[in-house]
Amino acid sequence: MIIIGCSHGKLAKNIAKRLKKPYSELNVRKFPDSELYLRYMKDVKGKIVVLVQSFYGQISDCIIEVLFAAKTARDLGAKKVFLIAPYFPYLRQDSRFNPGECLSIKVLSEMISDCFDKVFIIDPHLHRETDLHHLFSISSKKLTSNHYTAQYIKKNIKNPLIVGPDWESYKWARKVAEEIGCDHVILEKKRISGRKVKITLNKKINISGKNIIFVDDIISTGHTILEAAKNLRKLGAKKFICIGVHGIFVENALEKLKKANINVITTNTIPNKKAKIDISELIGKELE
Ligand code: R5P
């Protein structure tokens, strides 16, 4: 087996170290016209090639890169090619909301199925589509970072009250609270647009003496958490902690959250300065 770091070299390196397997980075660069150049720097013939690719930043480039890398590995004689996607994109585009729209997740999962033998995704945002097996025709497995988040909270935060900002967040908020054995509450969210949400407190919450911790999968623009905090401020809460799995942080999300007295922590599925929860063990165990 050889672990190959694409967009997330640091995580890939940690995984390789844990497994005592060889690690190599892809040599990827761009031609002046922005076409991608890609080269394996170690021989992959006869090996299981594990590509660790988190799809953040220039997502379209990440997609092309991983498809080119998988096909090239096969072409170079790899025995099998696995994809580890700490963050996998386009899962929210799982329905044709308006006539003529692209079902992006379907197209992408078909392309991945065509190029890989197996795919592992950490905390995929499965909503209307509930199972990876419906999406991928190859072997697929979802992994969750919940245990690592729960451990982090247990170790670092006293008297937690876990708050899930919307119905879908129960898969993280409730599960984490259950492992810790602490109280939790799930709020109600209505998405108005990509940048606007409305959140309501649907039940009585006692926040007295509690450290409020929002737990969600994705933090992108930060508006979901900002809006949730706005609601809890009405109850007298002043400071908040927010733990997300995938810290995408677009449009100055981190600055906005900081201004609102929200201390952000994430896992390291996407590299960022708030990634304090390491999930390399989770992936390592799957590849053992
Ligand atoms: C959506 O339902 C997700 O679980 C997140 O709540 C959402 O993607 C967060 O996005 P934003 O930070 O842009 O509000």
PDB file of C-alpha atoms in Angstrom, residues 22 119 168 249 282:
ATOM      1  CA  PRO A  22       5.178   4.599   2.338  1.00  0.00           C
ATOM      2  CA  VAL A 119     -14.303   5.276  -1.482  1.00  0.00           C
ATOM      3  CA  GLU A 168     -30.087  17.656   9.954  1.00  0.00           C
ATOM      4  CA  PHE A 249     -14.962  29.126   5.985  1.00  0.00           C
ATOM      5  CA  LEU A 282     -10.217   7.157  12.248  1.00  0.00           C
TER       6      LEU A 282
END
